[in-house]
PDB file of N, CA, C and O in Angstrom:
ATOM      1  N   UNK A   1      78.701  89.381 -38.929  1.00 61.00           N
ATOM      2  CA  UNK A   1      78.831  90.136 -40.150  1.00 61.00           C
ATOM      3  C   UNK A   1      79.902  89.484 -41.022  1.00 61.00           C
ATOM      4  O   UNK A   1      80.874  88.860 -40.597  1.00 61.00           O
ATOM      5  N   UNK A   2      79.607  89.702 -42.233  1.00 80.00           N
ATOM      6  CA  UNK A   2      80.940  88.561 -42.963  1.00 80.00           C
ATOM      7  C   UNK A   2      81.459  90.017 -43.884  1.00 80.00           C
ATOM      8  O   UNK A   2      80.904  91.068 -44.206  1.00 80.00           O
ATOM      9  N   UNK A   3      82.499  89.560 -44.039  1.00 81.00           N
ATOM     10  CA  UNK A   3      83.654  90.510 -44.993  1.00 81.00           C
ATOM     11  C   UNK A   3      83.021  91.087 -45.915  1.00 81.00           C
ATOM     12  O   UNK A   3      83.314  92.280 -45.989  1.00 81.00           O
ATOM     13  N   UNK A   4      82.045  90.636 -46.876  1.00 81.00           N
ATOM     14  CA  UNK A   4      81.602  91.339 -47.534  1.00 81.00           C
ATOM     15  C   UNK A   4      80.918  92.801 -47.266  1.00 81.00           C
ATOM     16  O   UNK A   4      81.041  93.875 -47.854  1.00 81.00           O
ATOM     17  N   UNK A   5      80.375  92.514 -46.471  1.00 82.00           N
ATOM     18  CA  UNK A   5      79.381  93.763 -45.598  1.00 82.00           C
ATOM     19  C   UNK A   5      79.702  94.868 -45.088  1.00 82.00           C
ATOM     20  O   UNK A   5      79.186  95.983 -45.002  1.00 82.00           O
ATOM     21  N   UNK A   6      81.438  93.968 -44.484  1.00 84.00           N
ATOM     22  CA  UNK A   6      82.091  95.199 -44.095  1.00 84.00           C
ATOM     23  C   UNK A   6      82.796  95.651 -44.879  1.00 84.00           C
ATOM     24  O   UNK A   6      83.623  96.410 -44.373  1.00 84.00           O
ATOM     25  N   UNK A   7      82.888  95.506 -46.250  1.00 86.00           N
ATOM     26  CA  UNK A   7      83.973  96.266 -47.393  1.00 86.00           C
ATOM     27  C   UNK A   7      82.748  97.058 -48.131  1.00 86.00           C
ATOM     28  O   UNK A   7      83.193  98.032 -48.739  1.00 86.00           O
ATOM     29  N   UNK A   8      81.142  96.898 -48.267  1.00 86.00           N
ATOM     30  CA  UNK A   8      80.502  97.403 -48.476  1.00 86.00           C
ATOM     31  C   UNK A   8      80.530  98.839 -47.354  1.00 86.00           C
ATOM     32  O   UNK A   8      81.096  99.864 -47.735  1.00 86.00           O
ATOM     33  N   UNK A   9      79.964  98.787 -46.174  1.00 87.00           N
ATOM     34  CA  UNK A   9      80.275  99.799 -46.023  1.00 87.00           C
ATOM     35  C   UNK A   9      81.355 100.814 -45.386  1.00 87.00           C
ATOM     36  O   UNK A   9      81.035 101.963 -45.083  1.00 87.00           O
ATOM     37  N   UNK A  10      82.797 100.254 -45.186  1.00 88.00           N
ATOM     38  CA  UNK A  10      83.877 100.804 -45.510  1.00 88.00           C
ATOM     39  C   UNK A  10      83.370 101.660 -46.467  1.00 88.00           C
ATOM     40  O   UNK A  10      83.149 102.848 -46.233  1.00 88.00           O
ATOM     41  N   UNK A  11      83.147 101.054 -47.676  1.00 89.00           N
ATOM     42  CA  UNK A  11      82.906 101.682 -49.138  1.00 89.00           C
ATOM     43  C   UNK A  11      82.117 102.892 -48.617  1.00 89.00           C
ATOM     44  O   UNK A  11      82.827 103.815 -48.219  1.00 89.00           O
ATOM     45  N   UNK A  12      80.886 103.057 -48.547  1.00 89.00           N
ATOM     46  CA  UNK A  12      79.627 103.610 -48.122  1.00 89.00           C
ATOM     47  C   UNK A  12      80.807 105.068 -47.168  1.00 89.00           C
ATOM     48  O   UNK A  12      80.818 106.245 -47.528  1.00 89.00           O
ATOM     49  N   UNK A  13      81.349 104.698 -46.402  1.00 86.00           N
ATOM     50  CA  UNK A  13      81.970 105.723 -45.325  1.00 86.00           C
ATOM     51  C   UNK A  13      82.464 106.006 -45.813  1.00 86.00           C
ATOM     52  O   UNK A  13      82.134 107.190 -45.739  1.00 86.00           O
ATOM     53  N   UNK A  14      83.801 105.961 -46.983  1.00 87.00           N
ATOM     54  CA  UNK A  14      84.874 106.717 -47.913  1.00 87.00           C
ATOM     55  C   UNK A  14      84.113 107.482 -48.891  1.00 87.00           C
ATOM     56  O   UNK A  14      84.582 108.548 -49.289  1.00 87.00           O
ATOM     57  N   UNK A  15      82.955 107.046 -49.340  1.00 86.00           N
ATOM     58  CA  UNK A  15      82.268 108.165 -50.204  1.00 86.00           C
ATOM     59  C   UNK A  15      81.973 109.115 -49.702  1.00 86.00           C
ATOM     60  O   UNK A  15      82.426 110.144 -50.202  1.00 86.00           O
ATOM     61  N   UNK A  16      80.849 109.270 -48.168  1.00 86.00           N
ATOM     62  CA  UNK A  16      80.425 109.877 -47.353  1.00 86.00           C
ATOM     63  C   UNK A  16      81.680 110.941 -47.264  1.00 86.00           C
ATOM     64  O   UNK A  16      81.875 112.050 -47.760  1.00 86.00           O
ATOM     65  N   UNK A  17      82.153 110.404 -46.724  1.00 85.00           N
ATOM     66  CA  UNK A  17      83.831 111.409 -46.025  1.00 85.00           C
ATOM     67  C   UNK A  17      84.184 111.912 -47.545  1.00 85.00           C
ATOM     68  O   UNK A  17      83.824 113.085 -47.441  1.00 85.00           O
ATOM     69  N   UNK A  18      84.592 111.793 -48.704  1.00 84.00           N
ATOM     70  CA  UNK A  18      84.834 112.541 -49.648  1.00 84.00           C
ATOM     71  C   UNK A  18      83.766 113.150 -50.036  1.00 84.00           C
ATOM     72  O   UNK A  18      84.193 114.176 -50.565  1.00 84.00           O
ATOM     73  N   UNK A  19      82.771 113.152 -50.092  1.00 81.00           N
ATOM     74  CA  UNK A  19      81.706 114.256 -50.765  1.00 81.00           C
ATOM     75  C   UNK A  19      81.919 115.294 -49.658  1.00 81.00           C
ATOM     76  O   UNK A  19      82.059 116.390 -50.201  1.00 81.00           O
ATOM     77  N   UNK A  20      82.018 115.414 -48.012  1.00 80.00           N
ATOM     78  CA  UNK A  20      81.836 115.888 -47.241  1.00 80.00           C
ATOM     79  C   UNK A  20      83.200 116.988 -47.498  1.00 80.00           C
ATOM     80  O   UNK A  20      83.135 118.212 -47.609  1.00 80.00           O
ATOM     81  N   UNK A  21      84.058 116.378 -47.533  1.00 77.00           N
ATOM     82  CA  UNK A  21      85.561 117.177 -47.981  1.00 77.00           C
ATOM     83  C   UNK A  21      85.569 117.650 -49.171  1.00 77.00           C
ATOM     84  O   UNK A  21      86.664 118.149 -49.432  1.00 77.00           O
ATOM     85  N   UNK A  22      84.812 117.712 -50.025  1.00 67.00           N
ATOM     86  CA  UNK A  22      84.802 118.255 -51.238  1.00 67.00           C
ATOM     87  C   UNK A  22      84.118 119.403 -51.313  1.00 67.00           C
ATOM     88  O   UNK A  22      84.346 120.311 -52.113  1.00 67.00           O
ATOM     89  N   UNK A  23      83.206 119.377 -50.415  1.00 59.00           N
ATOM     90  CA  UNK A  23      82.985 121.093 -50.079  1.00 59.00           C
ATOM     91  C   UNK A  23      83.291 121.655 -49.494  1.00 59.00           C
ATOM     92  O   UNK A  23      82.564 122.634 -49.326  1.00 59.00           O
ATOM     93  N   UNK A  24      84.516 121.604 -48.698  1.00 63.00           N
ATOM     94  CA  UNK A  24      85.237 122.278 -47.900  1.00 63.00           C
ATOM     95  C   UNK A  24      86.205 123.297 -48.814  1.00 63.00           C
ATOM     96  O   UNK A  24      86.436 124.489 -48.608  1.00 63.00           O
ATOM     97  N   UNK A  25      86.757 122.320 -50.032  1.00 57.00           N
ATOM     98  CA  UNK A  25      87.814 122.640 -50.800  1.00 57.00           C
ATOM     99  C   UNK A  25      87.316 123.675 -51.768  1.00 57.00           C
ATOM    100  O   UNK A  25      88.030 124.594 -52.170  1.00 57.00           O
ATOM    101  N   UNK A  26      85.669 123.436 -52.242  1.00 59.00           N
ATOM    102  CA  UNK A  26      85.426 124.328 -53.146  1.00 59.00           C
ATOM    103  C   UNK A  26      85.753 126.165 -53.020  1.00 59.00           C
ATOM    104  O   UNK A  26      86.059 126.860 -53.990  1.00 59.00           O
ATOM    105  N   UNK A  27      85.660 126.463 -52.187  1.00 64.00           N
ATOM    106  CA  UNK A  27      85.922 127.991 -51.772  1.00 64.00           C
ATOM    107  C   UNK A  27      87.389 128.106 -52.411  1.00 64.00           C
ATOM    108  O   UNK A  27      87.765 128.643 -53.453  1.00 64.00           O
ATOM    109  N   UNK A  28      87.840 127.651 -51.762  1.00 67.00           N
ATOM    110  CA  UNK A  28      89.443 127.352 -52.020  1.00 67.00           C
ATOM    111  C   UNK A  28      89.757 127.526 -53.244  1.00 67.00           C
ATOM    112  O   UNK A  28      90.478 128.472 -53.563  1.00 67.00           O
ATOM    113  N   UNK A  29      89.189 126.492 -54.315  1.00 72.00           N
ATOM    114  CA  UNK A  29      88.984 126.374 -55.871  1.00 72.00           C
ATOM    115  C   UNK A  29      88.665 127.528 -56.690  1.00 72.00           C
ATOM    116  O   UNK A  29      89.299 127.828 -57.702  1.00 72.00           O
ATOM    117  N   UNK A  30      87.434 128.322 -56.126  1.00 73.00           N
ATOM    118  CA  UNK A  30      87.087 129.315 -56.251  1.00 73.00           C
ATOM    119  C   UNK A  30      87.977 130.668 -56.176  1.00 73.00           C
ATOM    120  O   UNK A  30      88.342 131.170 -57.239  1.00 73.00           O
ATOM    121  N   UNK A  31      88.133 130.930 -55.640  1.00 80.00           N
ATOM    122  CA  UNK A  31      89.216 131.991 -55.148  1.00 80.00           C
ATOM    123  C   UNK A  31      90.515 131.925 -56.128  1.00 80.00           C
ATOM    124  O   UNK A  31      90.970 132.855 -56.793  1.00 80.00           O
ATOM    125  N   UNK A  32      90.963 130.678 -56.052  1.00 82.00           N
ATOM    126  CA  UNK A  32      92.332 130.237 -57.353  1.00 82.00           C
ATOM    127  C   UNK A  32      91.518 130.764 -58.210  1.00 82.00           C
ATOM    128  O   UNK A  32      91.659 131.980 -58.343  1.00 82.00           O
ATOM    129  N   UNK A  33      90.591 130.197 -58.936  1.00 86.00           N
ATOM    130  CA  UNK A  33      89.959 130.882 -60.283  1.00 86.00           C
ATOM    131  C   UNK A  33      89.793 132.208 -60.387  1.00 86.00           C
ATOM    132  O   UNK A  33      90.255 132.866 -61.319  1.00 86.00           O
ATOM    133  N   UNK A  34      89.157 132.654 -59.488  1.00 87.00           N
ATOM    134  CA  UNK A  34      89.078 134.372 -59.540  1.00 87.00           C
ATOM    135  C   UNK A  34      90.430 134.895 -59.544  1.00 87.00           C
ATOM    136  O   UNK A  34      90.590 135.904 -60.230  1.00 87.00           O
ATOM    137  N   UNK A  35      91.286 134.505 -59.024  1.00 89.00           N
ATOM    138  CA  UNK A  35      92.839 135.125 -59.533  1.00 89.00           C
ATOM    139  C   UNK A  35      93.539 134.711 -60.556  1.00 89.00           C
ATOM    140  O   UNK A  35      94.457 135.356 -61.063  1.00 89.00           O
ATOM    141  N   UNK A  36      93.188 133.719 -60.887  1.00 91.00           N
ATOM    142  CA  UNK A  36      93.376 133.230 -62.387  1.00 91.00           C
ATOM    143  C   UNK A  36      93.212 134.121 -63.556  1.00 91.00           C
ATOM    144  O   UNK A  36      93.902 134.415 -64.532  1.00 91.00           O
ATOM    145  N   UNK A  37      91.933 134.472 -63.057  1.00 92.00           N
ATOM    146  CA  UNK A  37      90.897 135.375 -63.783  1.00 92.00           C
ATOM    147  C   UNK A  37      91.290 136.185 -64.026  1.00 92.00           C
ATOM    148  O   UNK A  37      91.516 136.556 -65.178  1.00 92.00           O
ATOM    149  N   UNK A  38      91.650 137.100 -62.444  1.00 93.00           N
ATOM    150  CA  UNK A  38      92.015 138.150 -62.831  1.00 93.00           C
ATOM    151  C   UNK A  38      93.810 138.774 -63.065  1.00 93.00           C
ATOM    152  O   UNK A  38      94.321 139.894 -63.053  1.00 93.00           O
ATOM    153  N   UNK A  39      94.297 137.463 -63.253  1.00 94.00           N
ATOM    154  CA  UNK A  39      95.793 137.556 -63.689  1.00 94.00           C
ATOM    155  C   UNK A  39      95.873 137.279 -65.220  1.00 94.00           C
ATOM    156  O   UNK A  39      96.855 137.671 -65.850  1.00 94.00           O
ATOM    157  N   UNK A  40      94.884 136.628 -65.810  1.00 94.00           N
ATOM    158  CA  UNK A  40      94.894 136.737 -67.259  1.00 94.00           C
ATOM    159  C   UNK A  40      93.686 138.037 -67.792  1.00 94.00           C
ATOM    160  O   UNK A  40      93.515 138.326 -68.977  1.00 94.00           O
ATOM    161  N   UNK A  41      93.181 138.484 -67.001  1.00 95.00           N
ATOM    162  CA  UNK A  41      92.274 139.771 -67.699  1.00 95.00           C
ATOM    163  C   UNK A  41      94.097 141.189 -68.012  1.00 95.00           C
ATOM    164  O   UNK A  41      94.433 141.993 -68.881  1.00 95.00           O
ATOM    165  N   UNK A  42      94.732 140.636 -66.554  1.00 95.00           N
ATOM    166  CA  UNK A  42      95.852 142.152 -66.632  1.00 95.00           C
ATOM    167  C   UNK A  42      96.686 141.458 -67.609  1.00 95.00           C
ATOM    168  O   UNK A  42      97.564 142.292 -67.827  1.00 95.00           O
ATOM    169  N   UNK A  43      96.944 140.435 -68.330  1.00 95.00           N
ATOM    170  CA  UNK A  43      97.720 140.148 -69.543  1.00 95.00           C
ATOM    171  C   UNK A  43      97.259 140.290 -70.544  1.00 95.00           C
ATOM    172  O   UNK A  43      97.823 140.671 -71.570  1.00 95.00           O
ATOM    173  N   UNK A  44      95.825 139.917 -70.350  1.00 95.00           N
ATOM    174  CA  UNK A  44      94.929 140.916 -71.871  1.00 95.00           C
ATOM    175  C   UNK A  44      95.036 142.071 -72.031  1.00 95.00           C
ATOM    176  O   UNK A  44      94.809 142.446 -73.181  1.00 95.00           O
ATOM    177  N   UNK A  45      95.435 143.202 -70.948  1.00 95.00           N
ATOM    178  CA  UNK A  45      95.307 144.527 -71.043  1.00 95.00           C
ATOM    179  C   UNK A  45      96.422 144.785 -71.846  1.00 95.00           C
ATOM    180  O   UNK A  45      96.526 145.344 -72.938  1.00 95.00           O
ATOM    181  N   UNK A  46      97.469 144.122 -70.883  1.00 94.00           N
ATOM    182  CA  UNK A  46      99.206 144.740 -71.355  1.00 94.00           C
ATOM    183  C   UNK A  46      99.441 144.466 -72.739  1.00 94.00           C
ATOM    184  O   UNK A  46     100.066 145.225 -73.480  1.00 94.00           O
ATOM    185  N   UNK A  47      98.756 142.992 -73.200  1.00 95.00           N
ATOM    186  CA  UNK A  47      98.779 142.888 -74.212  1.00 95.00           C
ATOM    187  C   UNK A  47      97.951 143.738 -75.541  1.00 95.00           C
ATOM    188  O   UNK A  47      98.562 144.219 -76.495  1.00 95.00           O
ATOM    189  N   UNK A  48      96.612 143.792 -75.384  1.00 94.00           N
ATOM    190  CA  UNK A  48      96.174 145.224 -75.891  1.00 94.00           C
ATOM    191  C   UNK A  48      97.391 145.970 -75.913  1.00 94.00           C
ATOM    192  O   UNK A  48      98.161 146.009 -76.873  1.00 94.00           O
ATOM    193  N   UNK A  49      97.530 146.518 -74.901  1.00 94.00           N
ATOM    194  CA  UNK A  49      98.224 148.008 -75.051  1.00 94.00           C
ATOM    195  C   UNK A  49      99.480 147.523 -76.058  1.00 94.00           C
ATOM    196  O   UNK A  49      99.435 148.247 -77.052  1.00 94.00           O
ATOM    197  N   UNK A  50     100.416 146.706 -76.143  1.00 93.00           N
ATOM    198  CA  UNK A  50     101.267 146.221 -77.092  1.00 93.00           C
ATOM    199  C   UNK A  50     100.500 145.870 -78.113  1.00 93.00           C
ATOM    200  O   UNK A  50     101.223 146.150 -79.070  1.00 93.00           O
ATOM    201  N   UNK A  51      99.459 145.419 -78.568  1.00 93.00           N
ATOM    202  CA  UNK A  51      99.258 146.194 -80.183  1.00 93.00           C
ATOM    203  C   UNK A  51      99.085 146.737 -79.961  1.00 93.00           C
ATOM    204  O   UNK A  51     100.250 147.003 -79.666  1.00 93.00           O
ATOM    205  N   UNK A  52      98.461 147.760 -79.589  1.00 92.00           N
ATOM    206  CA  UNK A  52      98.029 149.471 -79.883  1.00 92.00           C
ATOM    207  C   UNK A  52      99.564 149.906 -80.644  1.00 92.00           C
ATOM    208  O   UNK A  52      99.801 150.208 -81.814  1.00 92.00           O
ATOM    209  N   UNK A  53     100.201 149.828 -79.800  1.00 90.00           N
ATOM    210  CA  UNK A  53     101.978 149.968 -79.905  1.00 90.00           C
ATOM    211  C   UNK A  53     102.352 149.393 -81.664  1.00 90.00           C
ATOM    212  O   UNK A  53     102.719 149.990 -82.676  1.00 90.00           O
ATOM    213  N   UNK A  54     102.028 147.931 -81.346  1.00 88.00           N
ATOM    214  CA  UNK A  54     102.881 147.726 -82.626  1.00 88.00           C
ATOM    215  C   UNK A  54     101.890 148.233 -83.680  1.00 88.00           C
ATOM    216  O   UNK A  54     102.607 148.619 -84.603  1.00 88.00           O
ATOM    217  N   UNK A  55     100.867 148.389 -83.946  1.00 87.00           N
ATOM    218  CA  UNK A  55     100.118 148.775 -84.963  1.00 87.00           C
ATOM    219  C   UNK A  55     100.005 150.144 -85.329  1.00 87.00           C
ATOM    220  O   UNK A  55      99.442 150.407 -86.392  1.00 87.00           O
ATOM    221  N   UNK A  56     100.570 151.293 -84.428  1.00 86.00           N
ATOM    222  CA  UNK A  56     100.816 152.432 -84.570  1.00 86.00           C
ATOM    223  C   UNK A  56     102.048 152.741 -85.417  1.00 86.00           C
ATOM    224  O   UNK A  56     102.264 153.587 -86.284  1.00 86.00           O
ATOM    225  N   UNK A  57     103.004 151.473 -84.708  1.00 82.00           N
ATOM    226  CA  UNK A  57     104.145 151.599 -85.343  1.00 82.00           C
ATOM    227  C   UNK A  57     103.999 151.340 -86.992  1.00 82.00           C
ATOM    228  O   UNK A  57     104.236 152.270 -87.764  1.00 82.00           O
ATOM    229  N   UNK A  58     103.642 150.181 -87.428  1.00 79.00           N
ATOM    230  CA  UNK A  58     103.410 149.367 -88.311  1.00 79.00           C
ATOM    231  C   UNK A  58     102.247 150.652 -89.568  1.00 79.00           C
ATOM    232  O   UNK A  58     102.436 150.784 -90.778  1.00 79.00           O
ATOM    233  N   UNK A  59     101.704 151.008 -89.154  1.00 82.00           N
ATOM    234  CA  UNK A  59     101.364 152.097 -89.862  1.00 82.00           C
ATOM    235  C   UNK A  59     101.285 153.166 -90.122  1.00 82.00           C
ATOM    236  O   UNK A  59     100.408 153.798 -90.712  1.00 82.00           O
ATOM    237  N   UNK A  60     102.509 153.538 -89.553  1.00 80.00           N
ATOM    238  CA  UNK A  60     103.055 154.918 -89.183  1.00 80.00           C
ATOM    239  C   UNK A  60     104.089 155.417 -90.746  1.00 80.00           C
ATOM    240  O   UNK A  60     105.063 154.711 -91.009  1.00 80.00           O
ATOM    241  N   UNK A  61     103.854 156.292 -91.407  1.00 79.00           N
ATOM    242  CA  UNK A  61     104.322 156.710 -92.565  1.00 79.00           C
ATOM    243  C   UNK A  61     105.858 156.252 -92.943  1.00 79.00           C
ATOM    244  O   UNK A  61     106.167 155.553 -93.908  1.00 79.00           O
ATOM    245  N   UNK A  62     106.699 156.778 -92.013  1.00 82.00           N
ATOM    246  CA  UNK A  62     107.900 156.597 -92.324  1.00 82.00           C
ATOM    247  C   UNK A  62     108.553 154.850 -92.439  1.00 82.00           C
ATOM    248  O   UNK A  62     109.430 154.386 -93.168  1.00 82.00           O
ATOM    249  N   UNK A  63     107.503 154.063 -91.155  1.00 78.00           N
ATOM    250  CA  UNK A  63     107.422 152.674 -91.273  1.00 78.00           C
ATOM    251  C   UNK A  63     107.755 152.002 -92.747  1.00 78.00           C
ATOM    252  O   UNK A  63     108.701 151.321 -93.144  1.00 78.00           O
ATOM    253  N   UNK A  64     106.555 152.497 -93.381  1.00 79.00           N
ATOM    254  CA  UNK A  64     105.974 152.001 -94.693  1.00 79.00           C
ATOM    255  C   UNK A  64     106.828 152.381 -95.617  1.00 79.00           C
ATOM    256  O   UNK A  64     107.130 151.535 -96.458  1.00 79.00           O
ATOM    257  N   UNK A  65     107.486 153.846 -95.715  1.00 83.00           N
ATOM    258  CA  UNK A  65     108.164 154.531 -96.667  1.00 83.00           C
ATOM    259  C   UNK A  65     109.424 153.365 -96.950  1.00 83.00           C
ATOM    260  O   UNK A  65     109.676 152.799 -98.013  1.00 83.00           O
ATOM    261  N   UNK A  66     110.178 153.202 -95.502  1.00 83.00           N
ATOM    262  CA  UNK A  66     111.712 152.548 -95.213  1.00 83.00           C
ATOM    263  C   UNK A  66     111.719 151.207 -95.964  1.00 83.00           C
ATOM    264  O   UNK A  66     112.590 150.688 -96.661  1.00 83.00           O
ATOM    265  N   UNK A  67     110.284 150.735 -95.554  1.00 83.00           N
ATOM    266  CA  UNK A  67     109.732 149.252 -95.856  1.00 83.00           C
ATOM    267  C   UNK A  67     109.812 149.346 -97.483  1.00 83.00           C
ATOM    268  O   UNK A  67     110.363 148.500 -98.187  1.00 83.00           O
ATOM    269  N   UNK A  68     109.248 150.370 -97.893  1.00 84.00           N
ATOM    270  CA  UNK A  68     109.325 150.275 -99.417  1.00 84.00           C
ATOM    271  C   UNK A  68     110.685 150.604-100.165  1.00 84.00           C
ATOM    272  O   UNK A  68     110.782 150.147-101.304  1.00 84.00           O
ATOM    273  N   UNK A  69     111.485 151.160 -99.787  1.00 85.00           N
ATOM    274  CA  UNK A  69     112.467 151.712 -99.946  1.00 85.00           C
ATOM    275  C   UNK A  69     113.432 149.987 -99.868  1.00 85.00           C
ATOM    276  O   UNK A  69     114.089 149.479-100.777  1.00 85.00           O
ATOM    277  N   UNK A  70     113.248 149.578 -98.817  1.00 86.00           N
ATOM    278  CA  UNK A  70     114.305 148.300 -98.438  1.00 86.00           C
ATOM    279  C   UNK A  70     114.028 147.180 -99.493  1.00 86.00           C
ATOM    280  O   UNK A  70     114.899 146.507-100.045  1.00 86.00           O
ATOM    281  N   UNK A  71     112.500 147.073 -99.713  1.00 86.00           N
ATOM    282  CA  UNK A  71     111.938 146.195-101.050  1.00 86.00           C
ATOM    283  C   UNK A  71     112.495 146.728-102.489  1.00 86.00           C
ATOM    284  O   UNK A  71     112.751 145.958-103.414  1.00 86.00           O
ATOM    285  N   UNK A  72     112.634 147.994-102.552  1.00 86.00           N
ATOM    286  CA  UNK A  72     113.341 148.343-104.073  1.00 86.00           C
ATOM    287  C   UNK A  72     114.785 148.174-104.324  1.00 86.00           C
ATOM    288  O   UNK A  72     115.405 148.005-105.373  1.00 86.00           O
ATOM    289  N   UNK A  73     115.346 148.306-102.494  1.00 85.00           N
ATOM    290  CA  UNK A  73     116.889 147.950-102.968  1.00 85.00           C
ATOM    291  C   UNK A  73     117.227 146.269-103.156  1.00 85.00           C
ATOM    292  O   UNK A  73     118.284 145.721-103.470  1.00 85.00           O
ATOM    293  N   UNK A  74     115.496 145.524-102.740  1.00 85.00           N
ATOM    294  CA  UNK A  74     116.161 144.292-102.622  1.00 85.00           C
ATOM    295  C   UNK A  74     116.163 143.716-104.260  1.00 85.00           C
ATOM    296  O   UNK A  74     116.870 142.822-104.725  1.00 85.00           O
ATOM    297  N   UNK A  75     114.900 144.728-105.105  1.00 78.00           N
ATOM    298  CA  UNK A  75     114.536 144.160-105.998  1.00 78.00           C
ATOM    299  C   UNK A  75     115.863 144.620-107.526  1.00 78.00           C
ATOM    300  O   UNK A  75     115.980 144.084-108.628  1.00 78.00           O
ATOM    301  N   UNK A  76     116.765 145.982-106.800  1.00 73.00           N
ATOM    302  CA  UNK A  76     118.056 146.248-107.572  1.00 73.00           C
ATOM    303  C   UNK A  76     119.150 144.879-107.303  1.00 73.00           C
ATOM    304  O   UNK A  76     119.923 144.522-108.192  1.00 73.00           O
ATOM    305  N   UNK A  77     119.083 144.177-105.930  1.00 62.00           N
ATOM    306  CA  UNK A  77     120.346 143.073-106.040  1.00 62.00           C
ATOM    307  C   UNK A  77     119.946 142.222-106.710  1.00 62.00           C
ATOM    308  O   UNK A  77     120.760 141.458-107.231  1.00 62.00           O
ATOM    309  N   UNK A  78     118.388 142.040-106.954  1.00 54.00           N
ATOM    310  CA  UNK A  78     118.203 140.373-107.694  1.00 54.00           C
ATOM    311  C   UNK A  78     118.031 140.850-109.065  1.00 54.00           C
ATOM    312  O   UNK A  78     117.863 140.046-109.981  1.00 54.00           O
TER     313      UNK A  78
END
């Protein structure tokens, strides 16, 4: 056998052996993602719920009143 043949299938066996290990890992992969998943679905929530928050605030009467009030005293200094 000459060198070539045997770096061919060296080659041939390192592919073999990584495709073979690559489905071992997928579960693995899987599982990270689903908690991924579901660690950015509970930051979408919290976050929802913080606007709900600031937008209640933000249009809440007295909000707006203060807001207008702070714009007329700014528009007496200039």
């Amino acid at each position: 056998m000459n060198l070539t043949a045997i770096v061919i299938i060296a080659i041939i066996c390192w592919t073999i052996i990584k495709l073979t290990n690559r489905d071992k890992k997928e579960p693995k992969q899987v599982n990270q993602t689903n908690q991924e998943n579901s660690d950015l679905q509970q930051k979408l929530i919290v976050m929802n719920e913080r606007i709900a928050v600031l937008e209640a605030i933000v249009t809440d009467e007295k909000y707006v009143l203060k807001r207008e009030f702070d714009n007329l005293s700014r528009d007496k200094a200039a």
